[in-house]
Amino acid sequence: MGESNASPFDMDSSSFDAEKYLERLLKDCSLRQIMDTEAAVVKDTQTLHSDMQTLVYENYNKFISATDTIRKMKDDFKQMESDVNLLMTKMQSITTFSEQITGTLQGTRSQLCRLSEKHSLLKRLQFLSTLPAKLKGLIEEQNYAQAVQDYLHAQKVFAQYGRQPSFDGIQKDCDAIMADLKETLRQDFQRAGNTAQSLTEIGELLLQLDEKTSDLASEMLTCAGKRLHEQIVMLQDQTERDMLEFVDMGIDGFLNDLALVVTSYFDMFVAKHYENERDDFQENALLELNIFLNQNIDKYLTLVQDRVESDIGYGDTQVMLRALDRLHRRLQAMRNICRGLEVQRNTVDIIIGAAHQLCDAHAKNLKDHFADSLSAVRLSLVSAKSDAATGLNLSDLISNLYVAMVEKIKGVLQDLLIFLRTDWSFNIKAEHKGALCVEGIRENLLIGFLRHISKVMCGFGDASSSSPPNLLLVLSKTCLELEQQGVHILIALVDDLYEIDSENSATLTHETEICAEMRETAQALLDAYVRLQGANISQMLRKSVETRDWLNCLEPRSVRAVMKRVVEELGSIETVVASLYEGTGNPTGFRTTASSDSSRKTYFSNFTASKPQYRSNWSNYTPSQLESSYVSNIHRLFSERVDIFTSVEFTKASIVMGIIKIGLKTLLECVRLRTFSKYGLQQIQVDAHYLQMNLWRFVSDENLVNFLLDELLGSAVQRCLESVLMEPNAVEIICERG
């Protein structure tokens, strides 16, 4: 099909016709096309010529090598042909000699077979005749295994020739020797101090000597138990070794011996069937072996657990876990070796118990560290109080206390993370108890410690405690810092490290609960601080009222020193509070302007000489309308109740206002218990106005202060024998001068 379609004008075809191609080219193409075609043909010819030369040069060495190989093969085949011919000649000669030998020995072959059989029989008889002496020699050399093997081998010959009188005597001698050996082996089997290897070897020999299987099985477990108990006692004395060496000793000694005893017992009594024993012997033997295995593993793991409990908190946790990991791997291997047996106790329980105990130890360390931190803070406050030049930076104390607690907790969480390393052979999170343990790290350690912090700090705010005021302020601010960021950081950290889904858990404590507790503690401590500072201010004011004779006072010429001391004390308090809580935008924390002139005016009007009446900003009544007692009572009915001991907010103004309210309320109550002369009343007027001039800087709502001062002067008026107030201008002059 391809040749029929071949064109005479295709240069690559075998049917190419140069004449026809040239004629067609001259006929159809122009001179330019003919010249181009000539150039192309010349170029293709040169290319083909070059390719042919290259091909020849590349394969020249191969052609030469092939020629040499063929020449060498011809020579080798000639030598091989001569060797094969020589071998054929020799084989023919061997065949001839073999036929001659076979023909010559044909008559004596049967005779040689009979002689060989007789020689073998004589060797057996010789073996029997020397057997008693040989057995004694082997027993003296304590080569008991060879002696038993020779005796069992001789039993087959005795069974065949034992009826002969000469053989009967030899058999009796051998039986007596082996009976003595059996007794010796039994005594060695029962002797204390035997290793598991020797027990196994002696047990196998006794079984070969037809010892009763059930008795031997029971006795083997008893003797092995004594030996294993000795190793337990020896391990109990290895207290000076570290945990890794201790576990290695137990693995190399106790567990290896236990595994050898178990596998040997299984092979000797469970895996084999004995005709002379009961049908349930193997089942009972397996049950006894399982009990024996679990009892000894329980003893050993109890010893390991006691050692772990004694090392927790004192030794290296990583070394302890490496040792327990090695023990876990060994017990896993024993489970694979002990076919059909169930090892009930697991090393994971010990590891989980160690995690619980380490959590408890860390919890105690955290509490001790927290107690030491509080003691250091308290000592710093006392030192600063005793040395005024040292000064006190409460912010630094709070920062140090907060950072120390948070970093300590983070370190503990990182330490406990070693139990969840992926390169251990155990995974405690896969166990239900382990999962509870991991959650316990969150609940018992972290949440428990945070609640401990809250409880201990809250205890400082009790009325029975004698805590310094600044300590209450530091603890309150620390709790607030924990509520705002510390609790979230720590709970998020433990959830992330231990992969705990606390958001979707109904049993785990939510972050908001702890934040709420921290805020309650911060509020209680801050309220206690306000009460304590208020009590200090109240103490000064109460003594100043109770120790003065208000009926025999001189005309006031200045503000009493206690009022100046109160203002100074409030200034100091505000400076401390302002360093922790934001003020009103002023860096110093003080207000620089009053709310209005009317709020800072002198509140009290003149009273008539006949019957004391006064006028105040909280009343629209005129002196001529009602007596002062009625006016004040009506004012109380329509005025808003002032709560003195309410919770304060976490702001500077609210804290200082709470202290001021307590002090002014105390002063008010003390005034109500005294009786005043005219000058006594005027002294109260001067003091009240001085307080009004200075206290507005500390509060955000000065109307409340004005109201309490109004109440104060109103009570003094009611308790005065001659209610004549000083002129407002005179009061202003005295207060500004004071």
XYZ file of C-alpha atoms in Angstrom:
738
model
C 0.000 0.000 0.000
C 2.889 2.320 0.818
C 4.842 1.487 -2.366
C 1.818 1.985 -4.633
C 1.347 5.477 -3.230
C 5.070 6.330 -3.485
C 5.714 9.409 -5.642
C 8.638 9.582 -8.132
C 9.044 13.223 -7.122
C 9.695 12.433 -3.339
C 13.455 12.356 -2.708
C 12.946 10.284 0.457
C 11.049 7.578 -1.424
C 12.623 4.505 -3.040
C 10.642 5.272 -6.219
C 12.302 8.658 -6.724
C 13.085 9.449 -10.410
C 15.672 12.195 -10.828
C 14.890 12.832 -14.518
C 11.164 13.297 -13.955
C 11.827 15.458 -10.924
C 14.167 17.701 -12.947
C 11.762 17.967 -15.848
C 8.933 18.947 -13.518
C 11.145 21.444 -11.725
C 12.216 23.141 -14.978
C 8.646 23.191 -16.186
C 6.874 24.513 -13.117
C 9.436 26.718 -11.346
C 11.123 29.979 -12.075
C 14.856 30.444 -12.255
C 14.948 31.864 -8.746
C 13.008 28.876 -7.347
C 15.272 26.444 -9.232
C 18.365 28.089 -7.725
C 16.818 27.951 -4.232
C 15.965 24.299 -4.707
C 19.532 23.596 -5.827
C 20.922 25.323 -2.728
C 18.570 23.354 -0.475
C 19.500 20.038 -2.107
C 23.213 20.808 -1.782
C 22.750 21.761 1.887
C 20.773 18.581 2.645
C 23.388 16.474 0.863
C 26.186 17.969 2.902
C 24.222 17.489 6.105
C 23.585 13.820 5.342
C 27.206 13.291 4.456
C 28.289 14.854 7.725
C 25.813 12.714 9.714
C 27.103 9.551 8.005
C 30.680 10.387 8.893
C 29.725 11.111 12.510
C 27.864 7.804 12.797
C 30.815 5.868 11.412
C 33.279 7.588 13.751
C 31.075 7.009 16.833
C 30.647 3.290 16.161
C 34.167 2.612 14.889
C 35.461 1.545 18.321
C 32.428 -0.673 18.821
C 33.056 -2.395 15.512
C 36.702 -2.979 16.410
C 35.768 -4.325 19.885
C 33.131 -6.659 18.416
C 35.671 -8.019 15.931
C 38.174 -8.734 18.725
C 35.501 -10.413 20.833
C 34.460 -12.717 18.009
C 38.098 -13.644 17.328
C 38.659 -14.437 21.047
C 35.499 -16.537 21.233
C 36.761 -18.701 18.381
C 39.984 -19.386 20.285
C 38.135 -20.139 23.582
C 35.746 -22.577 21.917
C 38.642 -24.567 20.514
C 40.172 -24.965 24.015
C 36.791 -25.804 25.530
C 36.144 -28.474 22.922
C 39.374 -30.264 23.804
C 38.584 -30.084 27.558
C 35.110 -31.547 27.030
C 36.528 -34.420 25.026
C 39.067 -35.156 27.771
C 36.294 -35.104 30.442
C 34.181 -37.527 28.417
C 37.074 -39.979 28.226
C 37.632 -39.867 32.013
C 33.940 -40.361 32.772
C 33.884 -43.473 30.637
C 36.857 -44.805 32.584
C 35.139 -44.094 35.925
C 32.011 -45.881 34.791
C 34.029 -48.955 33.839
C 35.802 -49.118 37.244
C 32.460 -48.659 39.104
C 30.924 -51.592 37.296
C 33.915 -53.744 38.143
C 33.740 -52.814 41.904
C 29.988 -53.461 42.043
C 30.431 -56.890 40.549
C 33.264 -57.746 42.953
C 31.421 -56.649 46.212
C 28.008 -58.040 45.291
C 28.471 -61.161 47.419
C 29.770 -59.431 50.588
C 27.247 -56.508 50.798
C 24.742 -58.314 53.032
C 27.546 -59.487 55.285
C 28.747 -55.888 55.747
C 25.207 -54.761 56.705
C 24.970 -57.438 59.400
C 28.375 -56.450 60.773
C 27.322 -52.798 60.935
C 24.159 -53.693 62.872
C 26.121 -55.782 65.344
C 28.606 -52.930 65.830
C 25.769 -50.541 66.624
C 24.273 -53.016 69.103
C 27.604 -53.484 70.815
C 27.948 -49.712 71.199
C 24.517 -49.575 72.863
C 25.438 -52.389 75.208
C 28.702 -50.671 76.011
C 26.765 -47.455 76.756
C 24.466 -49.362 79.139
C 27.330 -51.081 80.917
C 29.103 -47.762 81.595
C 25.898 -45.760 82.292
C 25.880 -46.016 86.138
C 29.456 -44.787 86.375
C 28.819 -42.067 83.825
C 25.703 -40.888 85.671
C 27.627 -40.670 88.948
C 30.353 -38.685 87.260
C 27.912 -36.231 85.683
C 26.108 -35.788 89.005
C 29.393 -35.106 90.805
C 30.162 -32.506 88.156
C 26.615 -31.096 88.752
C 25.876 -31.580 85.085
C 22.340 -32.622 85.930
C 20.838 -31.869 82.537
C 23.234 -34.248 80.704
C 22.681 -36.954 83.327
C 18.901 -36.770 82.883
C 19.269 -36.784 79.106
C 21.508 -39.915 79.164
C 19.153 -41.667 81.574
C 16.085 -40.964 79.431
C 17.992 -42.165 76.354
C 18.875 -45.404 78.142
C 15.231 -46.034 79.070
C 14.469 -46.978 75.455
C 17.178 -49.683 75.531
C 16.033 -50.950 78.922
C 12.513 -51.211 77.582
C 13.805 -53.534 74.847
C 16.376 -55.618 76.755
C 15.319 -55.097 80.364
C 14.280 -58.781 80.775
C 17.913 -59.885 80.657
C 19.360 -60.422 84.166
C 22.510 -58.428 83.399
C 20.527 -55.465 82.095
C 18.112 -55.644 85.010
C 20.920 -54.973 87.472
C 22.184 -52.017 85.466
C 18.657 -50.584 85.300
C 18.219 -50.856 89.065
C 21.518 -49.091 89.661
C 20.539 -46.284 87.280
C 17.096 -45.927 88.898
C 18.678 -45.644 92.354
C 21.148 -43.024 91.135
C 18.393 -40.988 89.482
C 16.184 -41.283 92.583
C 18.988 -39.683 94.597
C 19.366 -37.029 91.892
C 15.632 -36.370 91.970
C 15.754 -35.830 95.729
C 18.725 -33.517 95.339
C 16.901 -31.517 92.661
C 13.815 -31.272 94.848
C 15.873 -29.910 97.722
C 17.587 -27.411 95.418
C 14.187 -26.383 94.074
C 12.918 -25.632 97.562
C 16.069 -23.833 98.724
C 15.686 -20.073 99.236
C 17.721 -17.711 97.129
C 17.269 -19.502 93.842
C 17.099 -17.308 90.798
C 14.184 -17.533 88.403
C 16.500 -19.109 85.818
C 17.606 -21.887 88.170
C 14.012 -22.551 89.264
C 13.007 -22.961 85.664
C 15.894 -25.309 84.850
C 15.338 -27.481 87.944
C 11.589 -27.592 87.303
C 12.096 -28.827 83.744
C 14.462 -31.574 84.969
C 11.973 -32.698 87.625
C 9.221 -32.858 85.031
C 11.427 -35.061 82.854
C 11.976 -37.323 85.895
C 8.181 -37.784 86.264
C 7.681 -35.460 89.247
C 3.964 -34.903 89.960
C 2.955 -31.991 87.784
C 0.376 -30.318 90.045
C 2.666 -30.367 93.081
C 5.576 -29.028 91.078
C 3.444 -26.232 89.613
C 2.280 -25.074 93.032
C 5.772 -25.379 94.516
C 7.309 -23.406 91.647
C 5.027 -20.423 92.263
C 5.706 -20.575 96.004
C 9.491 -20.630 95.597
C 9.416 -17.943 92.917
C 7.264 -15.768 95.180
C 9.892 -15.997 97.946
C 12.639 -14.982 95.562
C 10.614 -12.040 94.225
C 9.796 -10.927 97.774
C 13.526 -10.806 98.538
C 14.002 -8.495 95.568
C 11.148 -6.247 96.775
C 12.861 -5.976 100.173
C 16.152 -5.165 98.472
C 14.505 -2.416 96.387
C 12.986 -0.884 99.506
C 16.503 -0.132 100.761
C 17.562 1.720 97.593
C 16.467 5.121 98.847
C 19.740 6.825 97.977
C 19.376 6.139 94.248
C 17.521 8.485 91.962
C 14.207 7.472 90.407
C 15.690 6.366 87.090
C 18.241 4.047 88.706
C 15.589 2.716 91.061
C 13.242 1.782 88.207
C 16.100 0.305 86.155
C 17.024 -1.952 89.076
C 13.420 -3.088 89.361
C 13.163 -3.781 85.630
C 16.487 -5.615 85.375
C 15.878 -7.635 88.516
C 12.298 -8.019 89.661
C 10.373 -7.677 86.390
C 12.814 -9.753 84.355
C 12.637 -12.572 86.917
C 8.875 -12.296 87.065
C 8.602 -12.475 83.273
C 10.916 -15.508 83.192
C 8.906 -17.316 85.867
C 5.621 -16.546 84.138
C 6.751 -17.629 80.671
C 8.447 -20.792 82.007
C 5.427 -21.736 84.100
C 3.152 -21.110 81.132
C 5.274 -23.257 78.822
C 5.667 -26.074 81.370
C 2.198 -26.324 82.870
C -0.298 -24.408 80.732
C 0.819 -24.972 77.163
C 1.407 -28.751 77.618
C -1.163 -31.453 78.197
C -0.440 -34.098 80.834
C -2.279 -37.416 80.643
C -2.005 -38.194 84.348
C -3.547 -34.867 85.468
C -7.155 -33.784 85.707
C -8.896 -32.251 82.722
C -9.123 -28.812 84.364
C -5.450 -28.779 85.391
C -4.415 -26.358 82.645
C -7.310 -24.028 83.394
C -6.501 -24.000 87.115
C -2.805 -23.519 86.394
C -3.578 -20.483 84.220
C -5.790 -19.040 86.967
C -3.077 -19.523 89.611
C -0.504 -17.947 87.308
C -2.729 -14.924 86.693
C -3.214 -14.426 90.448
C 0.528 -14.808 91.044
C 1.379 -12.297 88.298
C -1.041 -9.624 89.486
C -0.089 -10.001 93.149
C 3.596 -9.456 92.435
C 3.034 -6.622 89.956
C 0.767 -4.967 92.531
C 3.509 -5.259 95.177
C 6.094 -3.761 92.851
C 3.884 -0.934 91.600
C 2.900 -0.107 95.181
C 6.609 0.218 95.970
C 7.099 2.432 92.912
C 4.095 4.552 93.892
C 5.488 5.054 97.408
C 8.805 6.123 95.917
C 7.061 8.532 93.538
C 5.067 10.062 96.393
C 8.258 10.559 98.423
C 10.041 12.215 95.482
C 7.227 14.572 94.443
C 8.225 18.143 95.128
C 11.845 17.215 95.880
C 13.229 15.363 92.863
C 13.392 16.211 89.178
C 9.961 15.698 87.605
C 11.411 14.965 84.176
C 13.688 12.231 85.561
C 10.721 10.743 87.402
C 8.582 10.696 84.257
C 11.413 9.194 82.205
C 11.608 6.400 84.752
C 7.836 5.862 84.731
C 7.809 5.933 80.933
C 10.478 3.220 80.868
C 8.478 1.175 83.361
C 5.313 1.639 81.310
C 7.051 0.381 78.171
C 8.368 -2.679 80.058
C 4.946 -3.569 81.419
C 3.451 -3.147 77.947
C 6.035 -5.626 76.672
C 5.152 -8.020 79.512
C 1.502 -7.871 78.508
C 2.483 -8.934 75.021
C 4.675 -11.745 76.357
C 2.169 -13.096 78.884
C -0.317 -14.644 76.506
C -3.724 -15.309 77.970
C -2.936 -13.353 81.146
C -4.496 -10.090 82.259
C -2.370 -7.518 84.071
C -4.916 -5.517 86.042
C -2.883 -2.634 87.440
C -1.468 0.052 85.174
C 1.398 2.486 85.514
C -0.846 5.222 84.106
C -2.684 5.261 87.443
C 0.623 5.964 89.200
C 1.421 8.718 86.709
C -2.014 10.281 87.177
C -1.563 10.055 90.937
C 1.838 11.716 90.595
C 0.236 14.504 88.566
C -2.393 15.017 91.285
C 0.253 15.046 93.996
C 2.469 17.417 92.031
C -0.532 19.694 91.556
C -1.062 19.699 95.312
C 2.633 20.432 95.883
C 2.570 23.270 93.375
C -0.627 24.613 94.929
C 1.085 24.681 98.325
C 4.144 26.366 96.820
C 1.925 28.963 95.160
C 0.178 29.687 98.444
C 3.492 29.939 100.288
C 4.896 32.207 97.590
C 1.783 34.360 97.773
C 2.056 34.582 101.562
C 5.725 35.588 101.260
C 4.825 38.208 98.648
C 2.179 39.672 100.943
C 4.653 39.730 103.815
C 7.157 41.541 101.601
C 4.520 44.100 100.601
C 3.532 44.626 104.222
C 7.176 44.994 105.257
C 7.742 47.539 102.492
C 4.748 49.538 103.681
C 5.946 49.437 107.289
C 9.487 50.454 106.277
C 8.175 53.317 104.193
C 5.990 54.441 107.074
C 8.888 54.384 109.500
C 11.230 56.178 107.111
C 9.494 59.139 105.504
C 12.530 60.000 103.375
C 12.303 56.680 101.562
C 8.893 57.439 100.117
C 6.522 54.857 98.769
C 5.548 53.887 95.278
C 2.392 51.858 95.610
C 2.229 51.306 91.862
C 5.553 49.473 91.966
C 4.370 47.327 94.863
C 1.181 46.432 93.015
C 3.078 45.724 89.800
C 5.604 43.518 91.596
C 2.902 41.608 93.456
C 0.772 41.143 90.338
C 3.634 40.138 88.048
C 5.105 37.784 90.658
C 1.790 35.946 91.048
C 1.041 35.713 87.331
C 4.548 34.620 86.342
C 4.664 32.053 89.147
C 1.383 30.553 87.979
C 2.583 30.509 84.358
C 5.740 28.692 85.416
C 3.734 26.072 87.304
C 1.439 25.484 84.314
C 4.470 25.044 82.071
C 6.042 22.591 84.540
C 2.928 20.425 84.653
C 2.764 20.373 80.851
C 5.566 17.801 80.935
C 2.958 15.110 81.695
C 1.439 15.636 78.215
C 4.606 15.347 76.136
C 3.973 13.412 72.935
C 7.171 11.346 73.137
C 5.977 9.489 76.242
C 4.599 6.001 75.717
C 1.593 6.892 77.854
C -1.201 9.381 77.245
C -2.989 10.341 80.427
C -5.647 12.300 78.535
C -6.763 9.041 76.896
C -7.819 7.740 80.323
C -10.959 9.044 82.029
C -9.038 9.631 85.251
C -6.327 11.393 83.279
C -8.825 13.702 81.586
C -10.229 14.547 85.011
C -6.664 15.161 86.201
C -6.024 17.630 83.381
C -9.249 19.422 84.231
C -8.143 19.298 87.873
C -5.024 21.278 86.944
C -7.369 23.996 85.749
C -9.952 23.743 88.524
C -8.016 22.714 91.623
C -4.719 24.411 90.882
C -5.464 27.572 88.908
C -9.074 28.318 89.878
C -8.452 27.112 93.422
C -5.420 29.374 93.787
C -7.242 32.378 92.357
C -10.029 31.814 94.872
C -7.414 31.422 97.594
C -5.989 34.811 96.589
C -9.451 36.325 96.776
C -10.185 34.748 100.152
C -6.865 35.715 101.752
C -7.024 39.275 100.452
C -10.614 39.596 101.581
C -9.507 38.544 105.080
C -7.358 41.661 105.330
C -10.505 43.754 104.991
C -12.183 42.268 108.069
C -12.838 44.659 110.881
C -10.889 42.399 113.267
C -7.669 42.649 111.219
C -5.178 45.416 111.924
C -4.088 45.970 108.352
C -2.444 49.249 107.326
C -4.700 51.351 105.111
C -2.231 51.404 102.231
C -2.048 47.597 102.297
C -5.799 47.448 101.735
C -5.409 49.879 98.842
C -2.612 47.803 97.279
C -4.555 44.550 97.612
C -7.719 46.107 96.250
C -5.916 47.448 93.189
C -4.178 44.079 92.685
C -7.532 42.275 92.717
C -8.850 44.799 90.249
C -5.882 44.173 87.947
C -6.527 40.434 88.152
C -10.197 40.978 87.375
C -9.467 43.205 84.390
C -6.717 41.166 82.735
C -4.915 38.631 84.950
C -7.758 36.109 85.221
C -8.374 36.161 81.474
C -4.666 35.705 80.687
C -4.232 32.755 83.043
C -7.448 30.917 82.141
C -6.806 31.402 78.422
C -3.270 30.093 78.942
C -4.327 26.919 80.762
C -7.109 26.242 78.226
C -4.641 26.661 75.376
C -1.782 24.647 76.890
C -3.952 21.727 77.964
C -6.470 21.938 75.089
C -9.457 22.358 77.408
C -12.769 23.467 75.918
C -14.043 25.399 78.912
C -16.560 27.416 76.898
C -18.684 24.356 76.106
C -18.234 22.580 79.441
C -20.981 22.522 82.032
C -18.676 21.423 84.881
C -15.751 23.826 84.499
C -15.684 27.222 86.162
C -16.209 30.063 83.743
C -13.905 33.037 83.615
C -16.692 35.467 84.506
C -17.268 33.757 87.870
C -13.671 34.315 88.979
C -13.681 37.867 87.625
C -16.828 38.577 89.635
C -15.217 37.182 92.802
C -12.089 39.266 92.230
C -14.168 42.397 91.749
C -16.167 41.687 94.906
C -12.903 41.270 96.843
C -11.492 44.474 95.353
C -14.701 46.284 96.302
C -14.653 44.906 99.846
C -10.990 45.892 100.324
C -11.588 49.366 98.935
C -14.613 49.828 101.188
C -12.509 48.666 104.126
C -9.813 51.183 103.163
C -12.396 53.957 103.080
C -13.818 52.896 106.445
C -10.363 52.694 108.007
C -9.212 56.071 106.715
C -12.585 57.530 107.614
C -12.179 56.122 111.118
C -8.763 57.770 111.418
C -10.185 61.131 110.368
C -13.156 60.572 112.662
C -10.869 59.808 115.587
C -9.125 63.169 115.245
C -12.412 65.043 114.921
C -14.090 63.210 117.789
C -11.230 63.880 120.190
C -11.163 67.529 119.173
C -14.848 67.857 120.067
C -14.879 65.775 123.245
C -11.782 67.282 124.834
C -12.858 70.965 124.426
C -14.955 73.001 126.855
C -17.460 74.520 124.447
C -19.289 76.539 127.123
C -16.217 78.530 128.160
C -14.665 79.230 124.796
C -12.986 82.431 123.862
C -14.004 84.372 120.825
C -12.541 82.526 117.787
C -9.518 84.160 116.227
C -8.316 81.243 114.055
C -9.231 77.865 112.616
C -8.578 75.018 115.018
C -5.384 73.033 114.259
C -7.297 69.759 113.968
C -9.176 71.095 110.952
C -5.925 71.956 109.244
C -4.616 68.505 110.131
C -7.714 66.894 108.643
C -7.279 68.815 105.385
C -3.595 67.854 105.243
C -4.428 64.209 105.918
C -7.053 64.219 103.172
C -4.500 65.748 100.812
C -2.045 62.955 101.604
C -4.739 60.346 101.110
C -5.750 61.835 97.786
C -2.131 61.879 96.589
C -1.821 58.171 97.334
C -5.167 57.309 95.786
C -4.482 59.464 92.723
C -1.333 57.412 91.998
C -3.535 54.329 91.558
C -6.850 55.656 90.286
C -7.523 58.250 87.657
C -8.427 61.716 88.847
C -10.445 64.375 87.096
C -7.965 65.037 84.344
C -5.589 67.055 86.500
C -2.200 65.329 87.005
C -2.191 66.249 90.664
C -5.692 64.939 91.172
C -6.976 68.173 92.763
C -9.738 70.341 91.389
C -8.484 73.835 90.588
C -11.841 75.630 90.287
C -15.103 75.463 92.144
C -18.388 74.733 90.412
C -19.862 78.210 91.124
C -19.525 81.160 93.453
C -22.887 80.499 94.995
C -21.791 77.054 96.072
C -18.819 78.476 97.944
C -20.576 81.270 99.780
C -21.035 81.373 103.504
C -24.149 79.334 104.075
C -25.381 80.650 107.328
C -27.338 83.828 108.101
C -27.701 85.840 111.225
C -29.916 84.741 114.018
C -32.136 86.956 116.058
C -31.203 87.609 119.609
C -34.581 86.766 121.049
C -35.097 83.313 119.565
C -32.423 81.615 117.477
C -33.378 81.377 113.841
C -31.095 80.881 110.861
C -31.324 80.750 107.140
C -29.578 78.311 104.822
C -29.204 77.585 101.138
C -31.238 74.396 101.469
C -34.327 76.346 102.680
C -36.560 78.932 101.130
C -37.978 79.961 104.451
C -37.175 83.372 105.956
C -36.174 83.812 109.600
C -39.447 85.538 110.360
C -41.558 82.661 109.085
C -40.439 79.701 111.218
C -38.166 79.026 114.075
C -34.945 77.320 113.155
C -35.872 73.958 114.691
C -38.958 73.746 112.520
C -37.060 74.892 109.470
C -34.372 72.249 109.963
C -36.927 69.513 110.539
C -38.840 70.456 107.389
C -35.549 70.528 105.498
C -34.752 67.007 106.618
C -38.121 65.782 105.431
C -37.635 67.059 101.910
C -33.892 66.598 101.524
C -32.367 63.475 99.994
C -31.024 60.908 102.418
C -27.209 60.725 102.524
C -25.830 57.160 102.840
C -22.521 57.303 104.628
C -21.236 53.714 104.524
C -22.093 52.811 100.940
C -19.684 51.107 98.539
C -17.421 53.463 96.703
C -16.491 53.389 93.058
C -13.015 52.653 91.737
C -12.239 56.332 91.221
C -10.227 58.813 93.184
C -13.125 61.210 93.772
C -15.463 58.494 95.027
C -12.859 57.081 97.422
C -11.956 60.435 98.956
C -15.626 61.426 99.125
C -16.381 58.268 101.073
C -13.710 59.145 103.627
C -14.954 62.734 103.904
C -18.554 61.597 104.455
C -17.501 59.352 107.343
C -15.439 62.132 108.959
C -18.146 64.767 108.617
C -20.825 62.382 109.857
C -18.716 61.646 112.941
C -18.192 65.340 113.547
C -21.929 65.928 113.170
C -22.817 63.250 115.706
C -20.232 64.515 118.184
C -21.632 68.062 117.871
C -25.121 66.789 118.608
C -23.875 65.444 121.951
C -22.363 68.738 123.135
C -23.767 72.083 124.370
C -22.271 75.264 122.972
C -21.864 78.851 124.086
C -22.005 81.737 121.623
C -18.268 81.599 120.978
C -18.345 77.824 120.795
C -20.976 78.075 118.061
C -18.906 80.659 116.233
C -15.832 78.383 116.443
C -17.867 75.609 114.821
C -18.959 78.161 112.191
C -15.334 79.075 111.457
C -14.254 75.420 111.320
C -17.145 74.463 109.055
C -16.411 77.317 106.699
C -12.726 76.370 106.597
C -13.656 72.819 105.680
C -16.047 74.104 103.034
C -13.288 76.247 101.564
C -10.867 73.303 101.266
C -12.866 70.100 100.847
C -14.387 71.071 97.491
C -11.011 70.341 95.861
C -11.214 66.653 96.771
C -14.697 65.814 95.528
C -16.618 65.898 92.289
C -19.965 66.822 93.905
C -19.389 69.557 96.498
C -23.108 69.939 97.159
C -22.983 66.803 99.291
C -20.147 68.270 101.362
C -22.041 71.543 101.697
C -25.130 69.673 102.823
C -23.230 67.840 105.574
C -21.533 71.040 106.717
C -24.959 72.716 106.700
C -26.255 69.899 108.912
C -23.239 70.325 111.157
C -23.789 74.029 111.769
C -27.533 73.522 112.085
C -26.983 70.996 114.869
C -24.563 73.340 116.610
C -27.134 76.131 116.428
C -29.755 73.889 117.996
C -27.341 72.889 120.777
C -26.251 76.498 121.480
C -27.385 78.477 124.500
C -26.971 81.796 122.694
C -27.277 81.297 118.956
C -25.421 84.296 117.575
C -23.394 83.607 114.448
C -20.318 85.535 113.404
C -20.466 87.955 110.550
C -19.670 86.191 107.224
C -16.942 88.676 106.371
C -15.197 88.021 109.689
C -15.436 84.294 109.079
C -13.912 84.711 105.632
C -11.034 86.750 107.033
C -10.270 84.256 109.805
C -10.383 81.269 107.400
C -8.221 82.913 104.759
C -5.726 83.939 107.414
C -5.735 80.424 108.853
